[in-house]
PDB file of C-alpha atoms in Angstrom:
ATOM      1  CA  UNK A   1       0.433   0.133   0.533  1.00  0.00           C
ATOM      2  CA  UNK A   2       1.409   3.679  -0.935  1.00  0.00           C
ATOM      3  CA  UNK A   3      -0.326   5.263   2.471  1.00  0.00           C
ATOM      4  CA  UNK A   4       0.750   8.980   0.948  1.00  0.00           C
ATOM      5  CA  UNK A   5      -0.525   7.850  -2.468  1.00  0.00           C
ATOM      6  CA  UNK A   6      -3.241   6.042  -1.718  1.00  0.00           C
ATOM      7  CA  UNK A   7      -2.475   3.519  -4.010  1.00  0.00           C
ATOM      8  CA  UNK A   8      -2.687  -0.129  -3.712  1.00  0.00           C
ATOM      9  CA  UNK A   9       1.198  -1.451  -5.735  1.00  0.00           C
ATOM     10  CA  UNK A  10       1.563  -4.766  -7.306  1.00  0.00           C
ATOM     11  CA  UNK A  11       4.432  -5.311  -8.638  1.00  0.00           C
ATOM     12  CA  UNK A  12       6.030  -9.214 -10.180  1.00  0.00           C
ATOM     13  CA  UNK A  13       9.108 -10.154  -7.635  1.00  0.00           C
ATOM     14  CA  UNK A  14       9.903 -12.261 -10.812  1.00  0.00           C
ATOM     15  CA  UNK A  15      10.617  -9.656 -13.325  1.00  0.00           C
ATOM     16  CA  UNK A  16      11.250  -6.786 -10.511  1.00  0.00           C
ATOM     17  CA  UNK A  17       8.116  -4.605 -12.565  1.00  0.00           C
ATOM     18  CA  UNK A  18       4.742  -2.632 -11.432  1.00  0.00           C
ATOM     19  CA  UNK A  19       1.647  -4.379 -12.614  1.00  0.00           C
ATOM     20  CA  UNK A  20      -0.753  -2.327 -11.784  1.00  0.00           C
ATOM     21  CA  UNK A  21      -1.440   0.356  -9.925  1.00  0.00           C
ATOM     22  CA  UNK A  22      -4.831   1.163  -8.917  1.00  0.00           C
ATOM     23  CA  UNK A  23      -6.604   4.235  -6.147  1.00  0.00           C
ATOM     24  CA  UNK A  24      -7.745   2.828  -3.281  1.00  0.00           C
ATOM     25  CA  UNK A  25      -8.948   4.793  -0.726  1.00  0.00           C
ATOM     26  CA  UNK A  26      -7.441   7.291   1.985  1.00  0.00           C
ATOM     27  CA  UNK A  27      -5.216   6.772   3.585  1.00  0.00           C
ATOM     28  CA  UNK A  28      -4.251   2.752   2.822  1.00  0.00           C
ATOM     29  CA  UNK A  29      -3.306   0.504   6.123  1.00  0.00           C
ATOM     30  CA  UNK A  30      -3.922  -3.034   6.519  1.00  0.00           C
ATOM     31  CA  UNK A  31      -4.228  -5.249   2.899  1.00  0.00           C
ATOM     32  CA  UNK A  32      -4.371  -9.065   2.869  1.00  0.00           C
ATOM     33  CA  UNK A  33      -5.220 -11.525   0.526  1.00  0.00           C
ATOM     34  CA  UNK A  34      -7.760 -13.698   0.050  1.00  0.00           C
ATOM     35  CA  UNK A  35      -6.962 -17.636   0.719  1.00  0.00           C
ATOM     36  CA  UNK A  36      -7.409 -19.090  -3.869  1.00  0.00           C
ATOM     37  CA  UNK A  37      -4.920 -14.913  -3.965  1.00  0.00           C
ATOM     38  CA  UNK A  38      -7.352 -13.660  -6.354  1.00  0.00           C
ATOM     39  CA  UNK A  39      -8.663 -10.755  -4.152  1.00  0.00           C
ATOM     40  CA  UNK A  40      -6.668  -8.208  -2.057  1.00  0.00           C
ATOM     41  CA  UNK A  41      -8.265  -6.432   0.783  1.00  0.00           C
ATOM     42  CA  UNK A  42      -6.905  -2.921   2.015  1.00  0.00           C
ATOM     43  CA  UNK A  43      -8.137  -1.183   4.450  1.00  0.00           C
ATOM     44  CA  UNK A  44      -8.591   2.781   4.184  1.00  0.00           C
ATOM     45  CA  UNK A  45      -8.222   4.256   7.712  1.00  0.00           C
ATOM     46  CA  UNK A  46      -7.944   8.174   6.728  1.00  0.00           C
ATOM     47  CA  UNK A  47     -11.390   9.873   6.127  1.00  0.00           C
ATOM     48  CA  UNK A  48      -9.916  12.969   3.950  1.00  0.00           C
ATOM     49  CA  UNK A  49      -8.313  14.381   1.929  1.00  0.00           C
ATOM     50  CA  UNK A  50      -6.344  17.795   1.937  1.00  0.00           C
ATOM     51  CA  UNK A  51      -5.372  20.040  -0.428  1.00  0.00           C
ATOM     52  CA  UNK A  52      -2.853  22.424  -0.012  1.00  0.00           C
ATOM     53  CA  UNK A  53      -3.685  26.412  -0.266  1.00  0.00           C
ATOM     54  CA  UNK A  54      -0.913  26.536  -3.036  1.00  0.00           C
ATOM     55  CA  UNK A  55      -2.878  24.671  -5.730  1.00  0.00           C
ATOM     56  CA  UNK A  56      -5.768  26.845  -4.836  1.00  0.00           C
ATOM     57  CA  UNK A  57      -3.761  30.014  -4.604  1.00  0.00           C
ATOM     58  CA  UNK A  58      -0.658  30.006  -6.437  1.00  0.00           C
ATOM     59  CA  UNK A  59       1.270  31.108  -3.295  1.00  0.00           C
ATOM     60  CA  UNK A  60       4.721  29.090  -3.761  1.00  0.00           C
ATOM     61  CA  UNK A  61       6.853  27.612  -1.682  1.00  0.00           C
ATOM     62  CA  UNK A  62       8.373  29.721   0.171  1.00  0.00           C
ATOM     63  CA  UNK A  63       5.469  31.929   0.315  1.00  0.00           C
ATOM     64  CA  UNK A  64       3.229  29.161   2.478  1.00  0.00           C
ATOM     65  CA  UNK A  65       5.476  30.214   5.634  1.00  0.00           C
ATOM     66  CA  UNK A  66       4.734  34.539   5.325  1.00  0.00           C
ATOM     67  CA  UNK A  67       1.087  33.485   3.529  1.00  0.00           C
ATOM     68  CA  UNK A  68      -0.440  30.435   4.658  1.00  0.00           C
ATOM     69  CA  UNK A  69      -3.145  29.877   7.339  1.00  0.00           C
ATOM     70  CA  UNK A  70      -2.136  30.578  11.060  1.00  0.00           C
ATOM     71  CA  UNK A  71      -5.318  28.466  11.661  1.00  0.00           C
ATOM     72  CA  UNK A  72      -7.323  26.231  11.444  1.00  0.00           C
ATOM     73  CA  UNK A  73      -9.858  27.052   8.556  1.00  0.00           C
ATOM     74  CA  UNK A  74     -13.214  25.638   9.830  1.00  0.00           C
ATOM     75  CA  UNK A  75     -14.267  23.630  13.083  1.00  0.00           C
ATOM     76  CA  UNK A  76     -14.527  19.903  11.980  1.00  0.00           C
ATOM     77  CA  UNK A  77     -18.129  18.217  11.665  1.00  0.00           C
ATOM     78  CA  UNK A  78     -19.315  22.454  10.141  1.00  0.00           C
ATOM     79  CA  UNK A  79     -20.813  22.798   7.608  1.00  0.00           C
ATOM     80  CA  UNK A  80     -17.440  25.084   6.408  1.00  0.00           C
ATOM     81  CA  UNK A  81     -15.589  21.838   7.055  1.00  0.00           C
ATOM     82  CA  UNK A  82     -17.837  20.440   4.686  1.00  0.00           C
ATOM     83  CA  UNK A  83     -18.194  22.578   1.758  1.00  0.00           C
ATOM     84  CA  UNK A  84     -15.200  24.824   2.324  1.00  0.00           C
ATOM     85  CA  UNK A  85     -14.915  29.218   3.191  1.00  0.00           C
ATOM     86  CA  UNK A  86     -14.158  32.015   0.401  1.00  0.00           C
ATOM     87  CA  UNK A  87     -13.948  35.858   0.683  1.00  0.00           C
ATOM     88  CA  UNK A  88     -12.054  38.660  -0.486  1.00  0.00           C
ATOM     89  CA  UNK A  89      -8.385  36.982   0.625  1.00  0.00           C
ATOM     90  CA  UNK A  90      -8.557  33.360   0.728  1.00  0.00           C
ATOM     91  CA  UNK A  91     -10.276  30.460  -0.478  1.00  0.00           C
ATOM     92  CA  UNK A  92      -9.914  27.046   1.612  1.00  0.00           C
ATOM     93  CA  UNK A  93     -11.218  24.198  -0.169  1.00  0.00           C
ATOM     94  CA  UNK A  94     -13.714  21.992   1.580  1.00  0.00           C
ATOM     95  CA  UNK A  95     -13.500  18.890   2.772  1.00  0.00           C
ATOM     96  CA  UNK A  96     -16.046  17.046   2.212  1.00  0.00           C
ATOM     97  CA  UNK A  97     -18.349  14.197   3.917  1.00  0.00           C
ATOM     98  CA  UNK A  98     -16.146  12.040   6.390  1.00  0.00           C
ATOM     99  CA  UNK A  99     -18.811   9.418   5.690  1.00  0.00           C
ATOM    100  CA  UNK A 100     -17.676   8.905   2.161  1.00  0.00           C
ATOM    101  CA  UNK A 101     -17.028   4.363   0.600  1.00  0.00           C
ATOM    102  CA  UNK A 102     -13.049   7.283   0.497  1.00  0.00           C
ATOM    103  CA  UNK A 103     -12.508   6.756   3.971  1.00  0.00           C
ATOM    104  CA  UNK A 104     -12.767   4.491   6.847  1.00  0.00           C
ATOM    105  CA  UNK A 105     -13.174   1.252   4.976  1.00  0.00           C
ATOM    106  CA  UNK A 106     -12.056  -1.927   2.978  1.00  0.00           C
ATOM    107  CA  UNK A 107     -11.949  -1.939  -0.578  1.00  0.00           C
ATOM    108  CA  UNK A 108     -12.332  -5.434  -2.374  1.00  0.00           C
ATOM    109  CA  UNK A 109      -8.899  -5.471  -5.077  1.00  0.00           C
ATOM    110  CA  UNK A 110      -8.651  -8.490  -7.536  1.00  0.00           C
ATOM    111  CA  UNK A 111      -5.893  -8.920  -7.582  1.00  0.00           C
ATOM    112  CA  UNK A 112      -5.016 -10.004 -11.437  1.00  0.00           C
ATOM    113  CA  UNK A 113      -6.783  -6.898 -13.077  1.00  0.00           C
ATOM    114  CA  UNK A 114      -5.602  -4.283 -10.310  1.00  0.00           C
ATOM    115  CA  UNK A 115      -9.853  -2.771 -10.936  1.00  0.00           C
ATOM    116  CA  UNK A 116     -12.009  -2.464  -7.315  1.00  0.00           C
ATOM    117  CA  UNK A 117     -14.583  -4.005  -6.782  1.00  0.00           C
ATOM    118  CA  UNK A 118     -16.042  -3.787  -3.155  1.00  0.00           C
ATOM    119  CA  UNK A 119     -16.091  -0.856  -1.183  1.00  0.00           C
ATOM    120  CA  UNK A 120     -17.466  -1.643   3.020  1.00  0.00           C
ATOM    121  CA  UNK A 121     -17.812   0.669   5.122  1.00  0.00           C
ATOM    122  CA  UNK A 122     -17.298  -1.061   8.621  1.00  0.00           C
ATOM    123  CA  UNK A 123     -18.108  -0.018  12.148  1.00  0.00           C
ATOM    124  CA  UNK A 124     -19.665   2.963  13.227  1.00  0.00           C
ATOM    125  CA  UNK A 125     -20.502   6.032  11.397  1.00  0.00           C
ATOM    126  CA  UNK A 126     -18.798   9.635  11.783  1.00  0.00           C
ATOM    127  CA  UNK A 127     -22.147  11.243  12.959  1.00  0.00           C
ATOM    128  CA  UNK A 128     -24.257   7.548  13.488  1.00  0.00           C
ATOM    129  CA  UNK A 129     -26.105   7.406  17.477  1.00  0.00           C
ATOM    130  CA  UNK A 130     -23.517   5.138  19.640  1.00  0.00           C
ATOM    131  CA  UNK A 131     -25.232   5.313  23.070  1.00  0.00           C
ATOM    132  CA  UNK A 132     -27.821   8.004  23.170  1.00  0.00           C
ATOM    133  CA  UNK A 133     -24.389  10.709  21.636  1.00  0.00           C
ATOM    134  CA  UNK A 134     -23.119  10.560  18.557  1.00  0.00           C
ATOM    135  CA  UNK A 135     -19.395   8.975  17.381  1.00  0.00           C
ATOM    136  CA  UNK A 136     -16.932  12.355  16.344  1.00  0.00           C
ATOM    137  CA  UNK A 137     -14.667   9.912  14.153  1.00  0.00           C
ATOM    138  CA  UNK A 138     -14.558   6.793  12.049  1.00  0.00           C
ATOM    139  CA  UNK A 139     -13.675   3.286  12.317  1.00  0.00           C
ATOM    140  CA  UNK A 140     -10.131   3.334  11.805  1.00  0.00           C
ATOM    141  CA  UNK A 141     -10.433  -0.030  10.417  1.00  0.00           C
ATOM    142  CA  UNK A 142      -6.330  -1.140  10.187  1.00  0.00           C
ATOM    143  CA  UNK A 143      -5.885  -4.550   9.650  1.00  0.00           C
ATOM    144  CA  UNK A 144      -7.480  -7.672   7.742  1.00  0.00           C
ATOM    145  CA  UNK A 145      -7.509 -11.624   7.672  1.00  0.00           C
ATOM    146  CA  UNK A 146      -9.523 -13.093   5.277  1.00  0.00           C
ATOM    147  CA  UNK A 147     -11.228 -16.722   5.206  1.00  0.00           C
ATOM    148  CA  UNK A 148     -12.663 -18.182   2.020  1.00  0.00           C
ATOM    149  CA  UNK A 149     -16.065 -16.727   3.408  1.00  0.00           C
ATOM    150  CA  UNK A 150     -15.130 -14.285   5.915  1.00  0.00           C
ATOM    151  CA  UNK A 151     -12.838 -11.546   6.089  1.00  0.00           C
ATOM    152  CA  UNK A 152     -12.358 -10.387   9.664  1.00  0.00           C
ATOM    153  CA  UNK A 153     -11.642  -6.238   9.796  1.00  0.00           C
ATOM    154  CA  UNK A 154     -10.196  -5.046  13.044  1.00  0.00           C
ATOM    155  CA  UNK A 155     -11.876  -1.116  14.182  1.00  0.00           C
ATOM    156  CA  UNK A 156      -9.202   1.158  15.435  1.00  0.00           C
ATOM    157  CA  UNK A 157     -11.615   3.431  16.839  1.00  0.00           C
ATOM    158  CA  UNK A 158     -14.761   1.110  18.124  1.00  0.00           C
ATOM    159  CA  UNK A 159     -13.348  -1.392  19.336  1.00  0.00           C
ATOM    160  CA  UNK A 160     -14.642  -3.791  17.994  1.00  0.00           C
ATOM    161  CA  UNK A 161     -14.503  -6.727  13.992  1.00  0.00           C
ATOM    162  CA  UNK A 162     -16.742  -6.453  11.517  1.00  0.00           C
ATOM    163  CA  UNK A 163     -17.161  -9.453   9.890  1.00  0.00           C
ATOM    164  CA  UNK A 164     -17.510  -9.729   6.129  1.00  0.00           C
ATOM    165  CA  UNK A 165     -19.181 -11.928   3.918  1.00  0.00           C
ATOM    166  CA  UNK A 166     -17.405 -12.007   0.735  1.00  0.00           C
ATOM    167  CA  UNK A 167     -20.252 -12.982  -1.237  1.00  0.00           C
ATOM    168  CA  UNK A 168     -22.793  -9.599  -0.894  1.00  0.00           C
ATOM    169  CA  UNK A 169     -19.408  -7.604   0.133  1.00  0.00           C
ATOM    170  CA  UNK A 170     -21.197  -6.648   3.313  1.00  0.00           C
ATOM    171  CA  UNK A 171     -21.149  -6.273   6.722  1.00  0.00           C
ATOM    172  CA  UNK A 172     -22.623  -9.036   8.427  1.00  0.00           C
ATOM    173  CA  UNK A 173     -21.544  -9.431  11.890  1.00  0.00           C
ATOM    174  CA  UNK A 174     -19.840  -7.460  14.479  1.00  0.00           C
ATOM    175  CA  UNK A 175     -18.009  -8.824  17.188  1.00  0.00           C
ATOM    176  CA  UNK A 176     -17.458  -6.627  20.059  1.00  0.00           C
ATOM    177  CA  UNK A 177     -13.844  -7.093  22.934  1.00  0.00           C
ATOM    178  CA  UNK A 178     -15.597  -5.694  26.023  1.00  0.00           C
ATOM    179  CA  UNK A 179     -13.246  -7.675  28.424  1.00  0.00           C
ATOM    180  CA  UNK A 180     -15.184  -7.031  31.755  1.00  0.00           C
ATOM    181  CA  UNK A 181     -18.993  -5.960  32.411  1.00  0.00           C
ATOM    182  CA  UNK A 182     -16.758  -3.646  35.425  1.00  0.00           C
ATOM    183  CA  UNK A 183     -16.147  -1.196  32.843  1.00  0.00           C
ATOM    184  CA  UNK A 184     -18.756  -0.155  31.563  1.00  0.00           C
ATOM    185  CA  UNK A 185     -18.946   2.310  28.497  1.00  0.00           C
ATOM    186  CA  UNK A 186     -15.570   2.779  29.156  1.00  0.00           C
ATOM    187  CA  UNK A 187     -13.280   2.580  25.286  1.00  0.00           C
ATOM    188  CA  UNK A 188      -9.838   2.204  24.631  1.00  0.00           C
ATOM    189  CA  UNK A 189      -8.852  -1.281  23.562  1.00  0.00           C
ATOM    190  CA  UNK A 190      -7.900  -0.664  20.537  1.00  0.00           C
ATOM    191  CA  UNK A 191      -7.582  -3.431  18.786  1.00  0.00           C
ATOM    192  CA  UNK A 192      -5.070  -3.523  16.165  1.00  0.00           C
ATOM    193  CA  UNK A 193      -3.269  -6.685  13.755  1.00  0.00           C
ATOM    194  CA  UNK A 194      -5.135  -9.675  13.522  1.00  0.00           C
ATOM    195  CA  UNK A 195      -3.426 -13.284  13.425  1.00  0.00           C
ATOM    196  CA  UNK A 196      -6.121 -16.880  12.103  1.00  0.00           C
ATOM    197  CA  UNK A 197      -5.308 -20.150  12.975  1.00  0.00           C
ATOM    198  CA  UNK A 198      -4.315 -23.056  11.133  1.00  0.00           C
ATOM    199  CA  UNK A 199      -7.008 -23.774  11.519  1.00  0.00           C
ATOM    200  CA  UNK A 200      -9.184 -21.031  11.166  1.00  0.00           C
ATOM    201  CA  UNK A 201     -11.287 -21.956  14.116  1.00  0.00           C
ATOM    202  CA  UNK A 202      -8.964 -18.611  16.164  1.00  0.00           C
ATOM    203  CA  UNK A 203      -8.685 -15.818  15.465  1.00  0.00           C
ATOM    204  CA  UNK A 204      -6.471 -13.625  17.475  1.00  0.00           C
ATOM    205  CA  UNK A 205      -6.949  -9.589  18.086  1.00  0.00           C
ATOM    206  CA  UNK A 206      -3.552  -7.816  19.519  1.00  0.00           C
ATOM    207  CA  UNK A 207      -5.507  -5.013  21.864  1.00  0.00           C
ATOM    208  CA  UNK A 208      -3.009  -2.221  22.267  1.00  0.00           C
ATOM    209  CA  UNK A 209      -5.611  -0.496  24.307  1.00  0.00           C
ATOM    210  CA  UNK A 210      -5.256  -2.831  27.179  1.00  0.00           C
ATOM    211  CA  UNK A 211      -1.919  -4.542  26.965  1.00  0.00           C
ATOM    212  CA  UNK A 212      -4.024  -8.123  26.277  1.00  0.00           C
ATOM    213  CA  UNK A 213      -5.051 -10.452  23.032  1.00  0.00           C
ATOM    214  CA  UNK A 214      -8.062 -11.529  23.158  1.00  0.00           C
ATOM    215  CA  UNK A 215      -9.396 -14.524  21.263  1.00  0.00           C
ATOM    216  CA  UNK A 216     -12.034 -14.967  18.780  1.00  0.00           C
ATOM    217  CA  UNK A 217     -14.061 -17.917  18.102  1.00  0.00           C
ATOM    218  CA  UNK A 218     -14.228 -17.624  14.473  1.00  0.00           C
ATOM    219  CA  UNK A 219     -17.159 -20.173  14.228  1.00  0.00           C
ATOM    220  CA  UNK A 220     -19.982 -18.889  17.295  1.00  0.00           C
ATOM    221  CA  UNK A 221     -17.799 -15.676  16.292  1.00  0.00           C
ATOM    222  CA  UNK A 222     -17.983 -14.686  19.921  1.00  0.00           C
ATOM    223  CA  UNK A 223     -15.003 -13.220  22.815  1.00  0.00           C
ATOM    224  CA  UNK A 224     -13.768 -15.768  24.523  1.00  0.00           C
ATOM    225  CA  UNK A 225     -11.116 -14.692  27.129  1.00  0.00           C
ATOM    226  CA  UNK A 226      -8.007 -11.963  26.775  1.00  0.00           C
ATOM    227  CA  UNK A 227      -4.389 -13.102  27.362  1.00  0.00           C
ATOM    228  CA  UNK A 228      -2.179  -9.977  28.719  1.00  0.00           C
ATOM    229  CA  UNK A 229       0.966  -9.891  26.729  1.00  0.00           C
ATOM    230  CA  UNK A 230       3.303  -6.523  26.642  1.00  0.00           C
ATOM    231  CA  UNK A 231       2.766  -2.910  26.134  1.00  0.00           C
ATOM    232  CA  UNK A 232       0.978  -2.068  23.201  1.00  0.00           C
ATOM    233  CA  UNK A 233       1.136  -5.031  21.498  1.00  0.00           C
ATOM    234  CA  UNK A 234       0.062  -4.152  17.517  1.00  0.00           C
ATOM    235  CA  UNK A 235       1.012  -7.118  15.143  1.00  0.00           C
ATOM    236  CA  UNK A 236       0.536 -11.150  16.111  1.00  0.00           C
ATOM    237  CA  UNK A 237       1.291 -14.770  14.088  1.00  0.00           C
ATOM    238  CA  UNK A 238       0.606 -18.046  15.104  1.00  0.00           C
ATOM    239  CA  UNK A 239       3.419 -20.629  14.458  1.00  0.00           C
ATOM    240  CA  UNK A 240       2.068 -22.855  11.588  1.00  0.00           C
ATOM    241  CA  UNK A 241       1.252 -25.753  14.147  1.00  0.00           C
ATOM    242  CA  UNK A 242      -1.467 -23.284  15.464  1.00  0.00           C
ATOM    243  CA  UNK A 243       0.698 -23.887  19.257  1.00  0.00           C
ATOM    244  CA  UNK A 244       2.015 -20.892  19.432  1.00  0.00           C
ATOM    245  CA  UNK A 245       1.100 -17.022  19.210  1.00  0.00           C
ATOM    246  CA  UNK A 246       3.582 -14.435  18.620  1.00  0.00           C
TER     247      UNK A 246
END
């Protein structure tokens, strides 16, 4: 994934050539192959595509320090943020809707052609009512693993894992990672890296915010426990024999 360029790059390692260069969502972060390697899944953690004022106003790089804005042009979530502002001295392009397909989403790409075949939003939308409060940030889907039937996606901002049906290209289930009912509505589990056991019976989730690894029963699609580990676990892997978790 080319995070700054918002692209998925496919490289032929034998010939050392780029074969596909596919525009995807904003700040692509996670990438995974389907088991048969026919499809690529990309998780986009970004929300906005910013445009530099130098393109809008004809300012040179040297002029930016003197003439660039020294303050935010608009408030987050405001109409001005979506539409932009313009007065007699400057024009600031809007950032648009934070819930577009390019933001906080998982895209499916045909591995052979590089064509985008599906775009799926995961977790909670910005502004969606969650426990009587509107969600401010998006899901931040960051890591993925795939079976023949589903793709599991960790939503870093929502403390949950989305399950995408690859035939329907839609989220069919959400696995919440609340470790203990005594915590009530407290948040901050920060699910990050994912790994499947070789028999596809267990899904492991790096829970960076609570220094643990969540263990999910794949068939039941529910959490069965948490393993205490070191500080801020982010990436995990299972040995080929399924006996060790790294």
